[in-house]
Coordinates of C-alpha atoms in Angstrom, one line a residue:
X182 CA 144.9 94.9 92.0
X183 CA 144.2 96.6 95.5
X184 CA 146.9 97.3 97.3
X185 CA 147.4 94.3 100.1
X186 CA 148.1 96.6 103.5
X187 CA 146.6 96.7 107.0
X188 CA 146.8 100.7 107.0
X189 CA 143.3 101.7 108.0
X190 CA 141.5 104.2 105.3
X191 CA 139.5 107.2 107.1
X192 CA 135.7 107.5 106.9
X193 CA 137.3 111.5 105.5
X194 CA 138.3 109.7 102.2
X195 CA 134.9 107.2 101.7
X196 CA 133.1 110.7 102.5
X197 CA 135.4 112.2 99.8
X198 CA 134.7 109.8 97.1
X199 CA 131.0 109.6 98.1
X200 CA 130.5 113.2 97.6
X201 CA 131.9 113.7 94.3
X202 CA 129.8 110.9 93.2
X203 CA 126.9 112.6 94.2
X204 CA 127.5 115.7 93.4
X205 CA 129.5 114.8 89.9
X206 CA 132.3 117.0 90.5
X207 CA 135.1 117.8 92.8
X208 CA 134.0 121.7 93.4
X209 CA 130.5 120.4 94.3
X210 CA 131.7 117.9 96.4
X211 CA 133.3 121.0 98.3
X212 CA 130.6 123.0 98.6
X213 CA 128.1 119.9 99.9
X214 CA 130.9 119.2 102.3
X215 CA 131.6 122.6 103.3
X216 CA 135.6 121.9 102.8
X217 CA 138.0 123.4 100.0
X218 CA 138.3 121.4 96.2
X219 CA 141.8 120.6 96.8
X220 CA 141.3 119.1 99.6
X221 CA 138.4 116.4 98.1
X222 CA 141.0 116.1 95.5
X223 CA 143.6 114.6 97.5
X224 CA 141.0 112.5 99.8
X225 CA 139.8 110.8 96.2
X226 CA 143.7 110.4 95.1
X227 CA 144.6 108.5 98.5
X228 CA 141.5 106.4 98.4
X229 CA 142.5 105.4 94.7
X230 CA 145.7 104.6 96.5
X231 CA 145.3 102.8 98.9
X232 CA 142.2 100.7 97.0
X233 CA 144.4 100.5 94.0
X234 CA 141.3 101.1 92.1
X235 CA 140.5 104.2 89.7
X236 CA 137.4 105.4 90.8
X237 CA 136.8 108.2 88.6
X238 CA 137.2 109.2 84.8
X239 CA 137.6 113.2 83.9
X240 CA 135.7 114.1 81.3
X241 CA 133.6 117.4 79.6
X242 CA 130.6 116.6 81.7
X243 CA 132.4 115.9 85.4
X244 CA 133.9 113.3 86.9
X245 CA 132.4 109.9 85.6
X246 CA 132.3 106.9 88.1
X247 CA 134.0 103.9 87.0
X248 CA 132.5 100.3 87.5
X249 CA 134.6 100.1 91.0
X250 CA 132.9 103.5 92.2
X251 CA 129.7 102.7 91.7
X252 CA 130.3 99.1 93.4
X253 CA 131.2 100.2 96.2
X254 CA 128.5 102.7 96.4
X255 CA 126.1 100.7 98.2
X256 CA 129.2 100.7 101.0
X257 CA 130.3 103.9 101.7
X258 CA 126.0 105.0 101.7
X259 CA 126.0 102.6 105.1
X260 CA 129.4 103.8 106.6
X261 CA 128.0 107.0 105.9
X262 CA 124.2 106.2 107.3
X263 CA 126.3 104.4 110.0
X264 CA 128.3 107.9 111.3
X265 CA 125.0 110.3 110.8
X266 CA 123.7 107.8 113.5
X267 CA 127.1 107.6 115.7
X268 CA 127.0 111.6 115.8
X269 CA 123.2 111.5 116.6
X270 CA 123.6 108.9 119.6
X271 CA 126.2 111.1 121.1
X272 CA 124.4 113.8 121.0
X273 CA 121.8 112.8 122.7
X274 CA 123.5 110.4 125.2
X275 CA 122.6 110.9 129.2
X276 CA 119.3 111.1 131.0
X277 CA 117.6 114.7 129.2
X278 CA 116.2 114.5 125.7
X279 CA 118.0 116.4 124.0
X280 CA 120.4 115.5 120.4
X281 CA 118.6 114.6 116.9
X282 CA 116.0 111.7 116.3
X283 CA 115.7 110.6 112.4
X284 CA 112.0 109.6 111.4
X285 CA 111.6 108.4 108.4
X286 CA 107.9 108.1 106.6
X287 CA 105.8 108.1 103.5
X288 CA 104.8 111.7 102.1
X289 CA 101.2 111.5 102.8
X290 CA 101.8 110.5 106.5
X291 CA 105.1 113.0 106.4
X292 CA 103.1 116.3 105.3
X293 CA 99.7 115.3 106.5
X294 CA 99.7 113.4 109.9
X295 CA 103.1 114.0 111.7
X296 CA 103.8 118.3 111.9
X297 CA 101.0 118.4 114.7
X298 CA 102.5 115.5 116.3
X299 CA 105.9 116.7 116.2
X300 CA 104.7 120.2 117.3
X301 CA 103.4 118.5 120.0
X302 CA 106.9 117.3 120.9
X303 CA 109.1 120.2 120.0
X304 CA 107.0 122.1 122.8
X305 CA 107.7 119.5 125.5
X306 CA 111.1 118.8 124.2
X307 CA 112.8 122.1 122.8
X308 CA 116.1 120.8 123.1
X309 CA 115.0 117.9 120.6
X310 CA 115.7 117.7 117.0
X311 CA 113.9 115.6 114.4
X312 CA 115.1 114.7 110.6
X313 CA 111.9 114.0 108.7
X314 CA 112.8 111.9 106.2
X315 CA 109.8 111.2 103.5
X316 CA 110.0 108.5 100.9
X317 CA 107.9 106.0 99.7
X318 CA 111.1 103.4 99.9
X319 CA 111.7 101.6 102.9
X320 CA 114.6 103.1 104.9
X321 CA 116.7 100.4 106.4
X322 CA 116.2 101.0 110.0
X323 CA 119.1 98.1 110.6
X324 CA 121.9 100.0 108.6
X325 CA 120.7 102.9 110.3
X326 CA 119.7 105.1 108.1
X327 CA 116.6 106.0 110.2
X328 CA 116.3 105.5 113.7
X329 CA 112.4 105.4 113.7
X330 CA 109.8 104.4 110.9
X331 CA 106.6 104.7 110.0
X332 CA 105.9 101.8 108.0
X333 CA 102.5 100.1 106.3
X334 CA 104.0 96.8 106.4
X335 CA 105.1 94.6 109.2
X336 CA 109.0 95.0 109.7
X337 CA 110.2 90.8 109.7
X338 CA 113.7 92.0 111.7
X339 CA 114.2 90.6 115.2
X340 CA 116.9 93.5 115.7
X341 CA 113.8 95.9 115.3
X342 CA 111.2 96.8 117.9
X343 CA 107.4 97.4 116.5
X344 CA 104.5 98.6 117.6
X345 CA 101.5 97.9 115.4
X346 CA 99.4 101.5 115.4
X347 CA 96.4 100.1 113.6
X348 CA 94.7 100.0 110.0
X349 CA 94.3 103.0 108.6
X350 CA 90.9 102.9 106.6
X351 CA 90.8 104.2 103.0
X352 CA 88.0 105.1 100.5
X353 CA 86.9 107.0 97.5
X354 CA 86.8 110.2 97.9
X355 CA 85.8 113.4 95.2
X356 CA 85.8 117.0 95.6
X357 CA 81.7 118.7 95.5
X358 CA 83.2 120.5 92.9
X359 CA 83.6 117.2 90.6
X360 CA 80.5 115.7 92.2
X361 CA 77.9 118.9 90.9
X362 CA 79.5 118.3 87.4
X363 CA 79.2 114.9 86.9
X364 CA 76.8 113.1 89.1
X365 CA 77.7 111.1 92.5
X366 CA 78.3 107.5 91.9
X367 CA 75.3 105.1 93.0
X368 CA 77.5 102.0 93.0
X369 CA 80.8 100.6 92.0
X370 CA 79.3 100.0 88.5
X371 CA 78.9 103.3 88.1
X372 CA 82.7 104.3 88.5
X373 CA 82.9 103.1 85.1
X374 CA 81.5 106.2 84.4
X375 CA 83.7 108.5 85.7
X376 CA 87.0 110.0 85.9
X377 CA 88.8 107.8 88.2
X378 CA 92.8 108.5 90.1
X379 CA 95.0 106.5 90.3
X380 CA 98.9 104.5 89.7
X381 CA 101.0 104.5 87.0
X382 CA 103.4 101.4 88.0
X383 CA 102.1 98.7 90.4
X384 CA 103.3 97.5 93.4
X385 CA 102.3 94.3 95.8
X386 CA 100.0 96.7 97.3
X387 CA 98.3 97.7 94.3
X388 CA 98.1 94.3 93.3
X389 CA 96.6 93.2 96.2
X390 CA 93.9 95.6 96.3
X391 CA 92.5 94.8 92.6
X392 CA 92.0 91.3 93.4
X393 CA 89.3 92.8 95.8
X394 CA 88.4 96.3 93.6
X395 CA 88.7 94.9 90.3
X396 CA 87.9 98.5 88.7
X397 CA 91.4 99.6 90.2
X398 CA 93.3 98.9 87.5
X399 CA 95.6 101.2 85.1
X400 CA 93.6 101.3 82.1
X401 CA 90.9 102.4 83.7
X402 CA 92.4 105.6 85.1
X403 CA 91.9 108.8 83.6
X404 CA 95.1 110.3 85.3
X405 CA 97.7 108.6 86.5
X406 CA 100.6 109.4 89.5
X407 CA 102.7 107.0 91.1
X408 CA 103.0 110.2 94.0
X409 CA 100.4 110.1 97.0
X410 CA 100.6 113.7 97.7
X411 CA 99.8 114.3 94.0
X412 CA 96.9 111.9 93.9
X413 CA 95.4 113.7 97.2
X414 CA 95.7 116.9 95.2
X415 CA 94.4 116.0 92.0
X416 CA 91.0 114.6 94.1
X417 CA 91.0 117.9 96.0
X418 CA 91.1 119.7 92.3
X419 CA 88.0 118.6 91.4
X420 CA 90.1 116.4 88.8
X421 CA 87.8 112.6 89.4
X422 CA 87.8 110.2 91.8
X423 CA 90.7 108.7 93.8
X424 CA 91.2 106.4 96.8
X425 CA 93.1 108.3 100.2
X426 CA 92.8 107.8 103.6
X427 CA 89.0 108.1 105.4
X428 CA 90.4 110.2 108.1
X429 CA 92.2 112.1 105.9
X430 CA 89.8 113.6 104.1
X431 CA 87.0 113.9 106.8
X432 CA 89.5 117.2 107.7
X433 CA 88.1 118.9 104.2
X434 CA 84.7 119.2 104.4
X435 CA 84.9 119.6 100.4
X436 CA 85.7 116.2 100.4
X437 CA 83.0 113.6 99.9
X438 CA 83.2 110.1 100.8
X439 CA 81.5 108.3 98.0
X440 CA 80.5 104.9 98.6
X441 CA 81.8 104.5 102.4
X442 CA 83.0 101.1 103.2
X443 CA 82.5 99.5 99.8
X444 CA 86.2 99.0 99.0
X445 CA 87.6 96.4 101.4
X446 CA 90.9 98.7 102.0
X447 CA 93.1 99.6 104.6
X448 CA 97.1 100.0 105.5
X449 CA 98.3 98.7 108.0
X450 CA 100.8 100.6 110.0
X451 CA 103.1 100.1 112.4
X452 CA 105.7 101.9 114.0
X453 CA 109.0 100.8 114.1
X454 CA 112.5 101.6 115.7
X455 CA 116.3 99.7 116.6
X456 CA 116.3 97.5 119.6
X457 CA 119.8 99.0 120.5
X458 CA 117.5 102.8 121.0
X459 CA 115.5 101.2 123.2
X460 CA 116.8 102.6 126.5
X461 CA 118.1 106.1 124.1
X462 CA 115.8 108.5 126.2
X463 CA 115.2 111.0 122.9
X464 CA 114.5 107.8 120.9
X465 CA 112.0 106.6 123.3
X466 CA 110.2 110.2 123.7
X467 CA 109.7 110.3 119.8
X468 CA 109.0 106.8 119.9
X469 CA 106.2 107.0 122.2
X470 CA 104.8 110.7 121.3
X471 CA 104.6 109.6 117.3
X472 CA 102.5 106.2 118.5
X473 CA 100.1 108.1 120.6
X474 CA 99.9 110.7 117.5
X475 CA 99.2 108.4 115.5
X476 CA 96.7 106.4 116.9
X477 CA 94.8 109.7 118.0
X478 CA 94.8 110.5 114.2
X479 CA 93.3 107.0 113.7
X480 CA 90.4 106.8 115.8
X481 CA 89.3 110.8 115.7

């Protein structure tokens, strides 16, 4: 049973115990942390303590998490998402823009679409830092794990401010290379035919688009990725035919789009950010310069 008193436990010890169950061991806790083992030691020990849990089991391989530790995972992730932000805010409090702003956004739009933007920003703004954060998961802008997102569906929050950028047309696309080999495709029917890109697992997306492409379905793939940047890559290598963004490939001029405005497609993106950063000066900077950005990459 945890122990019943009103002493308040210190973020140190969460930050302890969440390291070590990340990392799978008390020296790599240290080094993550940049602090000495003994000292993640005792911060695990007094949050057993004080929780009146056991949170971790020695064993050959590590430290194992018990039940209670990975519970209480899900916890200590926000307290921690919920400092990264304190520090960042207080940074970049006052009337320059200056301190870090988090962005959070898929990998396609992370690799491809935002370093020119944020170039663009970094010169006007030296003293401003960005975290780019890519993942295909949705980063919880309201536990504050991002402070701005680049999302392709429309945030349902109140808390959060959005700016729809537009719909970001996709098609099929094939490398000349592939093309020269194996003919171009004179309709849909004809992608039967050929060596088509595409998912592994589905997702609402995915499912969604087959009720209008029919064709874009597993079985029918000839190599399969789950990854976007992988997909782009495998159509640039010659490897078949895959759907990416129309703007996106009109950059490579090896990159033919086969087909054009056949597949009824399109993400729609918007940009999103906390209400609290409204009147944050560096939030509003990145806020602005990454909707611009974006909607210049949209309608080249």
């Amino acid at each position: 049973m945890a122990n019943d008193n009103t002493t308040e436990i210190g973020w140190e010890l969460y930050r302890s115990y969440l390291g070590v169950l990340e990392e799978g061991s008390l020296s790599g806790a240290a080094r993550a942390m940049g602090i000495a083992q003994p000292t993640v030691g005792r911060h695990v020990d007094a949050l057993e303590k004080a929780l009146g849990v056991k949170l971790f089991t020695r064993s050959q391989m590590g430290l194992i998490p018990t039940e209670a530790a990975l519970a209480l995972k899900p916890f200590a992730q926000t307290m921690h998402s919920a400092a990264a932000a304190l520090k960042r805010m207080a940074v970049s409090q006052g009337s320059s823009i200056q301190g870090t702003v988090r962005v959070t956004a898929s990998e396609v739009i992370g690799q491809e679409v935002l370093p020119p933007i944020l170039a663009q920003l970094q010169d006007t703004h030296p003293d401003l830092t960005v975290e780019l954060v890519l993942t295909s998961r949705v980063q919880d802008l309201l536990q504050r794990e991002a402070d701005i997102a680049v999302r392709m569906t429309q945030p349902r929050q109140e808390q959060l401010i959005a700016r729809r950028v537009g719909a970001m047309a996709l098609g099929l696309h094939a490398h000349k290379r592939y093309l020269d080999k194996h003919g171009t495709p004179a309709s849909l029917a004809d992608l039967a035919q050929h060596a088509l890109i595409g998912f592994d697992e589905e997702t609402p997306f995915v499912r969604a688009a087959r009720k209008a492409f029919p064709i874009w379905s597993r079985e029918n793939f000839a190599v399969r990725t789950d990854n976007d940047m992988a997909q782009m890559a495998l159509i640039r290598a010659g490897c078949g035919i895959g759907v990416c963004q129309v703007n996106l490939a009109a950059r490579d001029r090896n990159l033919v789009n086969i087909l054009p405005g056949s597949i009824p497609l399109s993400l729609e993106t918007w940009l999103t950010m906390h209400e609290d950063l409204r009147n944050n000066p560096s939030c509003k900077v990145t806020f602005d310069a990454l909707l611009k950005g974006l909607q210049d990459y949209m309608t080249p």
